[in-house]
PDB file of C-alpha atoms in Angstrom:
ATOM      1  CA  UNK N 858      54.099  36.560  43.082  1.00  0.00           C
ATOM      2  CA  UNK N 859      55.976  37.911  39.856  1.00  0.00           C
ATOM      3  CA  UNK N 860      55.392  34.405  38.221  1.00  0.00           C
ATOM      4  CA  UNK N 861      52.007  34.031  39.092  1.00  0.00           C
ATOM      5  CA  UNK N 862      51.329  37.928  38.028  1.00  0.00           C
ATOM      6  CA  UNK N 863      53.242  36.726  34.662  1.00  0.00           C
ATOM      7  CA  UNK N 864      50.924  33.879  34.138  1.00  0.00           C
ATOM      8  CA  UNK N 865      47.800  35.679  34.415  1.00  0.00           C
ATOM      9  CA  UNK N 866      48.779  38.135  32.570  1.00  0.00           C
ATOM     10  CA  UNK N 867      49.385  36.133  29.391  1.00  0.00           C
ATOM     11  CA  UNK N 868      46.501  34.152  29.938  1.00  0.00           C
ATOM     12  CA  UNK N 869      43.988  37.067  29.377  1.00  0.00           C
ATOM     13  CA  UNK N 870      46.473  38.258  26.272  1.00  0.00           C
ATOM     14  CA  UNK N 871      46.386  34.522  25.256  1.00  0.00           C
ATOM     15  CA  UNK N 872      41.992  34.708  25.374  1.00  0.00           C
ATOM     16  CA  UNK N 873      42.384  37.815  23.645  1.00  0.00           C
ATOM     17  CA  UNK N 874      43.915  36.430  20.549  1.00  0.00           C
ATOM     18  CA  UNK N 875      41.836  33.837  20.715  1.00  0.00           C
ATOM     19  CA  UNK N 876      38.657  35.990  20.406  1.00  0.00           C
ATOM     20  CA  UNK N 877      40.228  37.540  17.322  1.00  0.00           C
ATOM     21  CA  UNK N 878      40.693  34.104  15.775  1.00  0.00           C
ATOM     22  CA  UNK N 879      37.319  33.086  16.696  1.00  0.00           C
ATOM     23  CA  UNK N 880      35.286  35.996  15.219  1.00  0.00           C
ATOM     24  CA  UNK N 881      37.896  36.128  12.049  1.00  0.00           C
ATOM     25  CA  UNK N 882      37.359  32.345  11.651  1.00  0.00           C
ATOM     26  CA  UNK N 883      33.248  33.042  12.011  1.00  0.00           C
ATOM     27  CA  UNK N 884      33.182  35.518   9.961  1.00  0.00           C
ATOM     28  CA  UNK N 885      35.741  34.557   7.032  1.00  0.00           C
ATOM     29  CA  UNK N 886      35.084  31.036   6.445  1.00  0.00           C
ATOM     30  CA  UNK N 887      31.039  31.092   7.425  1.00  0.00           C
ATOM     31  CA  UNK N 888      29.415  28.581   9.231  1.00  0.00           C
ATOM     32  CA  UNK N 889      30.678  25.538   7.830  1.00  0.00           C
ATOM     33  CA  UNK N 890      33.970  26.603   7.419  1.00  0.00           C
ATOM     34  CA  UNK N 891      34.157  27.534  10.522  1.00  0.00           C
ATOM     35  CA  UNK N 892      32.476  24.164  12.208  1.00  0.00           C
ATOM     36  CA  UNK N 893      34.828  22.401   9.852  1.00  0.00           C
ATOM     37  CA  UNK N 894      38.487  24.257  11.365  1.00  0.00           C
ATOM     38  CA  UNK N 895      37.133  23.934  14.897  1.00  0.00           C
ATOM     39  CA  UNK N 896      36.025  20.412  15.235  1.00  0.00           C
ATOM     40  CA  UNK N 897      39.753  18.976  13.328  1.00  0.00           C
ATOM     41  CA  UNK N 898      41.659  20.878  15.616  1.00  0.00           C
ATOM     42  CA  UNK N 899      39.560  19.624  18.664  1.00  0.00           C
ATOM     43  CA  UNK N 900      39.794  15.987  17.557  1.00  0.00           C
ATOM     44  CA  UNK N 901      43.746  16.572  17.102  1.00  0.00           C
ATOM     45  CA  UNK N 902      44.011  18.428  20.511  1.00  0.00           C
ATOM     46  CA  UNK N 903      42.250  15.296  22.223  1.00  0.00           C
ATOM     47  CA  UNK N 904      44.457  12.840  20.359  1.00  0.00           C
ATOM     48  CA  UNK N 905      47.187  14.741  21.322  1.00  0.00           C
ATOM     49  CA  UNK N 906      46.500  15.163  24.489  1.00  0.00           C
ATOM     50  CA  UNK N 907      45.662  11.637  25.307  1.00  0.00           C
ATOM     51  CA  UNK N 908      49.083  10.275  23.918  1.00  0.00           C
ATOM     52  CA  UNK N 909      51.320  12.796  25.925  1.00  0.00           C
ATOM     53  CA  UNK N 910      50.969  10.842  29.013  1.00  0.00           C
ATOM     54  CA  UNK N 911      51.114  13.570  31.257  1.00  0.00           C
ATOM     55  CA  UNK N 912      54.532  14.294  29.697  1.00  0.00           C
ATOM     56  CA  UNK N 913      54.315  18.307  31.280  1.00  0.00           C
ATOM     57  CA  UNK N 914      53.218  17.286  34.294  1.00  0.00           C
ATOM     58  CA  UNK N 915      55.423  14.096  35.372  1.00  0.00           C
ATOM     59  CA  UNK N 916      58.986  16.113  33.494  1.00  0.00           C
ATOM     60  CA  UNK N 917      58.047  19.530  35.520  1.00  0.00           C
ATOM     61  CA  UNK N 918      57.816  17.782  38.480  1.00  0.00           C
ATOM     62  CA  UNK N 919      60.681  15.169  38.178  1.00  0.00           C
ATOM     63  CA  UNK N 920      63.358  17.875  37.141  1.00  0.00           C
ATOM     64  CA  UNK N 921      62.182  20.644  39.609  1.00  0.00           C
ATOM     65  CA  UNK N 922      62.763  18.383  42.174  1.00  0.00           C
ATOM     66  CA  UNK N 923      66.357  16.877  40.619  1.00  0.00           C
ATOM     67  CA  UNK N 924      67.450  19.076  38.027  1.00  0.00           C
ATOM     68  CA  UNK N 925      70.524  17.001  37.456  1.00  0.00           C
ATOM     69  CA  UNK N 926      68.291  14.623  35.595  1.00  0.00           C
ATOM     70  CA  UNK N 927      66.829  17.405  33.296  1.00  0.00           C
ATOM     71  CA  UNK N 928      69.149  15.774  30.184  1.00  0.00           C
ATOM     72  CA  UNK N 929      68.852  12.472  31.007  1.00  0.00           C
ATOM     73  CA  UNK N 930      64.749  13.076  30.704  1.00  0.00           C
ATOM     74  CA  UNK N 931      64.869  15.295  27.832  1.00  0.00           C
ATOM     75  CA  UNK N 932      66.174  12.187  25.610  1.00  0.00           C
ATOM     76  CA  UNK N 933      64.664   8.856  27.753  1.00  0.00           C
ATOM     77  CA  UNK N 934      61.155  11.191  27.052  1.00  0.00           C
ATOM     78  CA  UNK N 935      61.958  11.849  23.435  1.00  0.00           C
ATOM     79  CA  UNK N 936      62.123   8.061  22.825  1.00  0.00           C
ATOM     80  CA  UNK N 937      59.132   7.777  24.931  1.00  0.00           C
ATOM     81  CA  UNK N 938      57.067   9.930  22.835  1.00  0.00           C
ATOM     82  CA  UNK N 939      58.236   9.259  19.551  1.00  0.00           C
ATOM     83  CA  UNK N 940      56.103   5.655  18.804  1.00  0.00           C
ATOM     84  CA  UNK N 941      52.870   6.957  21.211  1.00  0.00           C
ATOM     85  CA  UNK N 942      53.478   9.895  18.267  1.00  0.00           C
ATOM     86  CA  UNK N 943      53.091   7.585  15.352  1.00  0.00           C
ATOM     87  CA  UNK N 944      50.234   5.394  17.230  1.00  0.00           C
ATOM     88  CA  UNK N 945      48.295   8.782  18.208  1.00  0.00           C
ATOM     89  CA  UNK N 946      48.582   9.746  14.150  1.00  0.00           C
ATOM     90  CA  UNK N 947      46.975   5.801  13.213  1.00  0.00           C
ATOM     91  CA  UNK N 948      44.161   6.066  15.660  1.00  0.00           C
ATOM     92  CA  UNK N 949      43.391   9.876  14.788  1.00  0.00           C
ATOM     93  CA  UNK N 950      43.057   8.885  10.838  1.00  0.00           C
ATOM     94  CA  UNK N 951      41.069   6.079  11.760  1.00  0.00           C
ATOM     95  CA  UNK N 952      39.173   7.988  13.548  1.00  0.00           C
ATOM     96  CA  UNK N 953      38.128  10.288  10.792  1.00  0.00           C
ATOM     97  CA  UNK N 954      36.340   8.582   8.765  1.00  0.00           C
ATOM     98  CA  UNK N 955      33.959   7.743  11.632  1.00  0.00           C
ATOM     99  CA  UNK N 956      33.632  11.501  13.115  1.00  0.00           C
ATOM    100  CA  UNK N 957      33.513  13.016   9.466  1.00  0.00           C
ATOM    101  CA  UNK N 958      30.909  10.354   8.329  1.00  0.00           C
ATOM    102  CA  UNK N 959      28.321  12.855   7.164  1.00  0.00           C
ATOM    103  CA  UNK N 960      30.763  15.069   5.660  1.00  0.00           C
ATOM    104  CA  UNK N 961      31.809  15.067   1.929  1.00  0.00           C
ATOM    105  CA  UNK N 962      35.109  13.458   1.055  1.00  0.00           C
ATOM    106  CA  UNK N 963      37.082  16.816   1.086  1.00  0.00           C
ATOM    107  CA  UNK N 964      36.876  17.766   4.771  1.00  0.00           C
ATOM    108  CA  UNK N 965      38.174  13.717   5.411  1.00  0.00           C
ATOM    109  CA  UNK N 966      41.176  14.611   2.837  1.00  0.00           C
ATOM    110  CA  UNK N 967      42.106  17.760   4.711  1.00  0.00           C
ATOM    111  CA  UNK N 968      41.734  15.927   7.949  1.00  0.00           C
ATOM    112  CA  UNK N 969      44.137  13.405   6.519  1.00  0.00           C
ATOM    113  CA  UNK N 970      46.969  15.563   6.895  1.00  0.00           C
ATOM    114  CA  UNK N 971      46.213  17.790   9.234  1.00  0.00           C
ATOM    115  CA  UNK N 972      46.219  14.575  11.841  1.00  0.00           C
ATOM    116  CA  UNK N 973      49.637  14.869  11.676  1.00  0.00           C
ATOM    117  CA  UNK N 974      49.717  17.833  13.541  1.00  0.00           C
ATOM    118  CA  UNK N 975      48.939  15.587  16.438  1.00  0.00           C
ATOM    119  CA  UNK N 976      53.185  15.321  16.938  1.00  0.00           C
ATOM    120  CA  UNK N 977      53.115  18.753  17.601  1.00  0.00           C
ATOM    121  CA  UNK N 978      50.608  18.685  20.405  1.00  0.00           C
ATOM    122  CA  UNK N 979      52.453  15.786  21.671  1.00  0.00           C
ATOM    123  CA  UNK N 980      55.965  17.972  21.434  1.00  0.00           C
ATOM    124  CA  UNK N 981      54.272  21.176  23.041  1.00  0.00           C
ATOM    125  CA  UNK N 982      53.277  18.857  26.153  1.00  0.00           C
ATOM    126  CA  UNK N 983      56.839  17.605  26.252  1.00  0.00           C
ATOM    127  CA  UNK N 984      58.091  21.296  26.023  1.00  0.00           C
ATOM    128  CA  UNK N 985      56.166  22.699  28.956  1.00  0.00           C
ATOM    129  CA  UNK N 986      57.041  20.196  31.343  1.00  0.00           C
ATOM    130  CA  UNK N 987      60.496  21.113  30.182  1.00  0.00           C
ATOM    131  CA  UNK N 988      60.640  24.818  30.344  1.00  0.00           C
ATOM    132  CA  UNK N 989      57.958  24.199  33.906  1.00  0.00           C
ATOM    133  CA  UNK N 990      60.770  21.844  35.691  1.00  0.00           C
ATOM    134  CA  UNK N 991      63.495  24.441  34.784  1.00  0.00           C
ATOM    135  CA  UNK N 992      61.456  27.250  36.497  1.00  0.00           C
ATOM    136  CA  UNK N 993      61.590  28.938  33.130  1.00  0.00           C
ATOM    137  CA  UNK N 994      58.081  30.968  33.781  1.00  0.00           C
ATOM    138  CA  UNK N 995      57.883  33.836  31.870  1.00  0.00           C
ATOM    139  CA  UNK N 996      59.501  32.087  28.663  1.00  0.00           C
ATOM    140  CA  UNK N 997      56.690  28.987  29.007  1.00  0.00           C
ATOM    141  CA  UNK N 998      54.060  31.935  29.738  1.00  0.00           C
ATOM    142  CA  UNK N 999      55.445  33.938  26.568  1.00  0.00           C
ATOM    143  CA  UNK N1000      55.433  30.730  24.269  1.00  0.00           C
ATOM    144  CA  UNK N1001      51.533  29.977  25.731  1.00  0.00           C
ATOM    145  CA  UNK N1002      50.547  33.239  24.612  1.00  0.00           C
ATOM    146  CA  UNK N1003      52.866  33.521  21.072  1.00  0.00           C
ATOM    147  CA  UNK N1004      50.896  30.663  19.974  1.00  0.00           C
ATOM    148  CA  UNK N1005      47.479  31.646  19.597  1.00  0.00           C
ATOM    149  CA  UNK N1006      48.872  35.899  19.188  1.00  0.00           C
ATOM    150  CA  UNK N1007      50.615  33.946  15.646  1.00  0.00           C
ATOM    151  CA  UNK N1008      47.375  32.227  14.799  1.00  0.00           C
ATOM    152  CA  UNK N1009      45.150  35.110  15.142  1.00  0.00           C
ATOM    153  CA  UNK N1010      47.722  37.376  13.155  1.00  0.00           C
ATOM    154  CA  UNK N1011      47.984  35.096  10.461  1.00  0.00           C
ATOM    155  CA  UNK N1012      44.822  34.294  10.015  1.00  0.00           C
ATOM    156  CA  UNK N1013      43.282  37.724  10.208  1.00  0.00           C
ATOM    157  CA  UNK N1014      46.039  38.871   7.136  1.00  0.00           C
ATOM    158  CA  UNK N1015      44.604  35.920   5.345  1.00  0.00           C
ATOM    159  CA  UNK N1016      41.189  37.210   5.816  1.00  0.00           C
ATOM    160  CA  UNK N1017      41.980  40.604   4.520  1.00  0.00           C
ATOM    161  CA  UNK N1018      43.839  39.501   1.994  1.00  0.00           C
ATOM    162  CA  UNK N1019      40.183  37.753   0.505  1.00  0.00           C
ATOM    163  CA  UNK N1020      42.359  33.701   0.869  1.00  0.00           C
ATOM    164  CA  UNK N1021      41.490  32.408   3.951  1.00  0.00           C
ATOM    165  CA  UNK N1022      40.109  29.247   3.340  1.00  0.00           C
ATOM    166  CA  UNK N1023      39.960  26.097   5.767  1.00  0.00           C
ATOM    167  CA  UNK N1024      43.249  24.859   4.133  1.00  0.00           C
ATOM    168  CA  UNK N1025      44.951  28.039   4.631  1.00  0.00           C
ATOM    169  CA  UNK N1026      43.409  28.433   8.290  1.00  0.00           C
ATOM    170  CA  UNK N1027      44.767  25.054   9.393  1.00  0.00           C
ATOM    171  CA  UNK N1028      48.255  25.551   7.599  1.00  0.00           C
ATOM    172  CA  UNK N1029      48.607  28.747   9.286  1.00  0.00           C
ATOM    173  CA  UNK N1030      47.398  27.126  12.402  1.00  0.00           C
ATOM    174  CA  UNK N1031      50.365  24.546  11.720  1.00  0.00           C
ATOM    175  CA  UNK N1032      52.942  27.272  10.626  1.00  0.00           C
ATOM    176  CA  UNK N1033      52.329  29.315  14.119  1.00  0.00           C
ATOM    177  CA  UNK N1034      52.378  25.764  16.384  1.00  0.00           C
ATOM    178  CA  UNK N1035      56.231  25.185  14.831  1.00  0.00           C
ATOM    179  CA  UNK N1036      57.310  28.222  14.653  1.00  0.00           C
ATOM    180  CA  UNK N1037      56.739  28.345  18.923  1.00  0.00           C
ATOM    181  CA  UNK N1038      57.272  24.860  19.191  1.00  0.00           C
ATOM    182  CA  UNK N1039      61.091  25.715  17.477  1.00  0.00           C
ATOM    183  CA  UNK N1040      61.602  28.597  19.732  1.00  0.00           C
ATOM    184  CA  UNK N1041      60.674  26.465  23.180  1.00  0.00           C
ATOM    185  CA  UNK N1042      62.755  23.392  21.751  1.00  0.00           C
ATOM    186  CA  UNK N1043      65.712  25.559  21.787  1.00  0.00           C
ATOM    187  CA  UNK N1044      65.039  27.279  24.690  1.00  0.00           C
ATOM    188  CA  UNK N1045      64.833  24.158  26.581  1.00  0.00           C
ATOM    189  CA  UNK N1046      68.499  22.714  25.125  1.00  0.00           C
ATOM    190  CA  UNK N1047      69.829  25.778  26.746  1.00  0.00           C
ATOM    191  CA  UNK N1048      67.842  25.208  30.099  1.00  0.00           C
ATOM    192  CA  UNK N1049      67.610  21.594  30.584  1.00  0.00           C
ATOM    193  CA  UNK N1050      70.560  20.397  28.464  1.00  0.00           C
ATOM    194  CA  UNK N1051      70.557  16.824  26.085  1.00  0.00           C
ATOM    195  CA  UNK N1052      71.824  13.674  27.708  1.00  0.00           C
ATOM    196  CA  UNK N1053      72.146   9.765  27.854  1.00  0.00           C
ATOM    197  CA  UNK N1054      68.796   8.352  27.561  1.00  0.00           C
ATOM    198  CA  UNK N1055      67.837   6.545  30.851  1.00  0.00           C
ATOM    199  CA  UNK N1056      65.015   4.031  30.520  1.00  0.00           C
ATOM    200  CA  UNK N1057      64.499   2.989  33.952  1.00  0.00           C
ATOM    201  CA  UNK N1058      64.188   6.583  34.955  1.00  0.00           C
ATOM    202  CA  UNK N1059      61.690   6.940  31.900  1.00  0.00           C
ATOM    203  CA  UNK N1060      59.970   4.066  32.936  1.00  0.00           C
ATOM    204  CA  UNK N1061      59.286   5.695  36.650  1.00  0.00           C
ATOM    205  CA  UNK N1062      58.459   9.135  35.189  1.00  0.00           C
ATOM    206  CA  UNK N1063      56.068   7.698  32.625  1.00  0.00           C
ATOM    207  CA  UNK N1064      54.481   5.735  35.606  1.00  0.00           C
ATOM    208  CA  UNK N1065      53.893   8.923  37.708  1.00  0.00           C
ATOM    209  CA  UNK N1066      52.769  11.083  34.021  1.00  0.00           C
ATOM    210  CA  UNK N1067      50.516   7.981  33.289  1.00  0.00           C
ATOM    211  CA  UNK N1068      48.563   8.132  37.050  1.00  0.00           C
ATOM    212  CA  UNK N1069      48.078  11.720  36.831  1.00  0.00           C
ATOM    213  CA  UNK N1070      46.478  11.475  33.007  1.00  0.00           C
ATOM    214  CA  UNK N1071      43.182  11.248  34.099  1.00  0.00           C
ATOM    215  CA  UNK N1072      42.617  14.787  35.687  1.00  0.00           C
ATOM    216  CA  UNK N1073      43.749  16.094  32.177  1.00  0.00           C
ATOM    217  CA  UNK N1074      41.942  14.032  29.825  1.00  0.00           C
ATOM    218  CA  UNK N1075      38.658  14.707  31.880  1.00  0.00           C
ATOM    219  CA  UNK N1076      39.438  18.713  31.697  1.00  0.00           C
ATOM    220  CA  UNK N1077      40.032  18.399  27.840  1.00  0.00           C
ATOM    221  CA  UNK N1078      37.220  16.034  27.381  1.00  0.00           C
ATOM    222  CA  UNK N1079      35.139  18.296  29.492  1.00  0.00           C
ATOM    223  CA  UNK N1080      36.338  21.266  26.979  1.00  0.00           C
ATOM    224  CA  UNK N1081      36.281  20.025  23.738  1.00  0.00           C
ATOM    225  CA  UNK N1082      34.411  16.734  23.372  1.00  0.00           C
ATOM    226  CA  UNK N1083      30.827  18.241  22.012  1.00  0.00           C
ATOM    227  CA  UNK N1084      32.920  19.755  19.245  1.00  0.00           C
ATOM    228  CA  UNK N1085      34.615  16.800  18.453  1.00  0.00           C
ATOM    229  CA  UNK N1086      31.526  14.275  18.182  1.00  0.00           C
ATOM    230  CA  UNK N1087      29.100  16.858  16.872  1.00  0.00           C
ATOM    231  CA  UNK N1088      30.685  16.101  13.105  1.00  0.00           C
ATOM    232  CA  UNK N1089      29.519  12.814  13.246  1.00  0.00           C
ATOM    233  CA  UNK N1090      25.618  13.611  13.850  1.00  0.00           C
ATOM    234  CA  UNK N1091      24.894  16.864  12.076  1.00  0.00           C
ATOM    235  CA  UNK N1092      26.370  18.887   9.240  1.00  0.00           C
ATOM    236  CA  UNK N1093      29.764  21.435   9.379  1.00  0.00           C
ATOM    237  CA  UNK N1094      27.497  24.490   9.481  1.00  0.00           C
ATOM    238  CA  UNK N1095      25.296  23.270  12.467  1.00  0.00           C
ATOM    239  CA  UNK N1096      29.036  22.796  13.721  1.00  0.00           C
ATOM    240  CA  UNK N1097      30.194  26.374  13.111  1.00  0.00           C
ATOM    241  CA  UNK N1098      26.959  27.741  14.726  1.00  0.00           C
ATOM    242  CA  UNK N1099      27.142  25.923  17.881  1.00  0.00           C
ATOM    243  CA  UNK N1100      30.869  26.746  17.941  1.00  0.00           C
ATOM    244  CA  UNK N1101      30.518  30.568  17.955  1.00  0.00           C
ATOM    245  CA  UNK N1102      27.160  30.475  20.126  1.00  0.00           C
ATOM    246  CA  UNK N1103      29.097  28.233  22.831  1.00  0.00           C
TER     247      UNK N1103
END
């Protein structure tokens, strides 16, 4: 009951800061701006997403139920992740040019790098399955909500401040994202502990991550996909409008 208490409690916190992003975002950058932040980081969130395999669900499961293969996982998954990390950064720039079509040449550079990013969606899936198989609640809970609490802090000084741009939005966006990412890395260590790498064990987890995908691709899909295909029909500023009004 404590746990479950804990996690709804951070999840309102966690909508709250995300509120104050939204109308700082809105109101700083303007429509286009805006429609221009919000559609890169949904296209990066479903890349990411997608390549993670189901890395938080099939590690929370595996080393609740066996702990004593928490290190062996932590590495086999690690190797796992690293090349669907690079392939999920090829098809993301790829995909930009296609999604940004309309858009001048700028947003496409800033996309450029900020597809990188995708590695640490990847890593924050392969951190809560950690911190979720070690029973580590509140800490996953406090990392879910330090996230977007980061973000909305940043970006409102950068608003005040008369320099937040959609560079400065999306590096600030990045900054937050490591900065928790560090934190829960090391938290993990401590929990879970590093081992030998284990491939056959991999191979079985990835199996059982890979079957349960589907549920949340279709959530995230469900979520996100109007904002990420809406670049490629109309303008950023139609973008930012539909963004705040939804």
């Amino acid at each position: 009951m404590r746990a479950g208490a804990v996690t709804y409690l951070f999840s309102v916190l966690g909508l709250g800061a995300n509120l104050v992003s939204g109308i700082v975002t809105a109101r700083g950058l303007g429509p286009s701006g805006r429609g221009l932040t919000v559609a890169l980081s949904a296209v990066v969130q479903l890349v990411g997403f997608f390549f993670a395999m189901g890395a938080a669900q099939s590690l929370s499961y595996f080393i609740a139920r066996r702990a004593t293969d928490g290190p062996r996982l932590f590495t086999t998954w690690i190797l796992i992740l690293a090349p669907l990390s690079v392939l999920a950064i090829v098809v993301g720039e790829l995909l930009l040019g296609t999604i940004f079509s309309v858009h001048n040449s700028q947003a496409i550079s800033v996309g450029r790098w900020f597809m990188c990013t995708v590695v640490l969606v990847i890593a924050l899936e392969f951190n809560a399955g950690l911190l979720l198989g070690a029973h580590d609640f509140f800490y996953f809970n406090a990392l879910r909500f330090a996230q977007p609490a980061l973000m909305a802090s940043s970006l409102f000084v950068l608003w005040r401040l008369g320099a937040l741009t959609v560079t400065s939005a999306l590096i600030a966006t990045t900054v937050a994202t490591g900065i928790v990412l560090a934190v829960g890395i090391g938290r993990s260590v401590r929990r879970v502990g590093v081992g030998r790498p284990d491939m056959r064990l991999g191979l079985e987890t990835l199996w059982y991550g890979v079957r349960g995908h589907g549920l949340l691709i279709a959530t995230n899909l469900n979520a996100r996909l109007d904002l990420a295909i809406l670049p490629a029909f109309v303008a950023a500023f139609s973008v930012g409008l539909y963004s705040v009004a939804t």
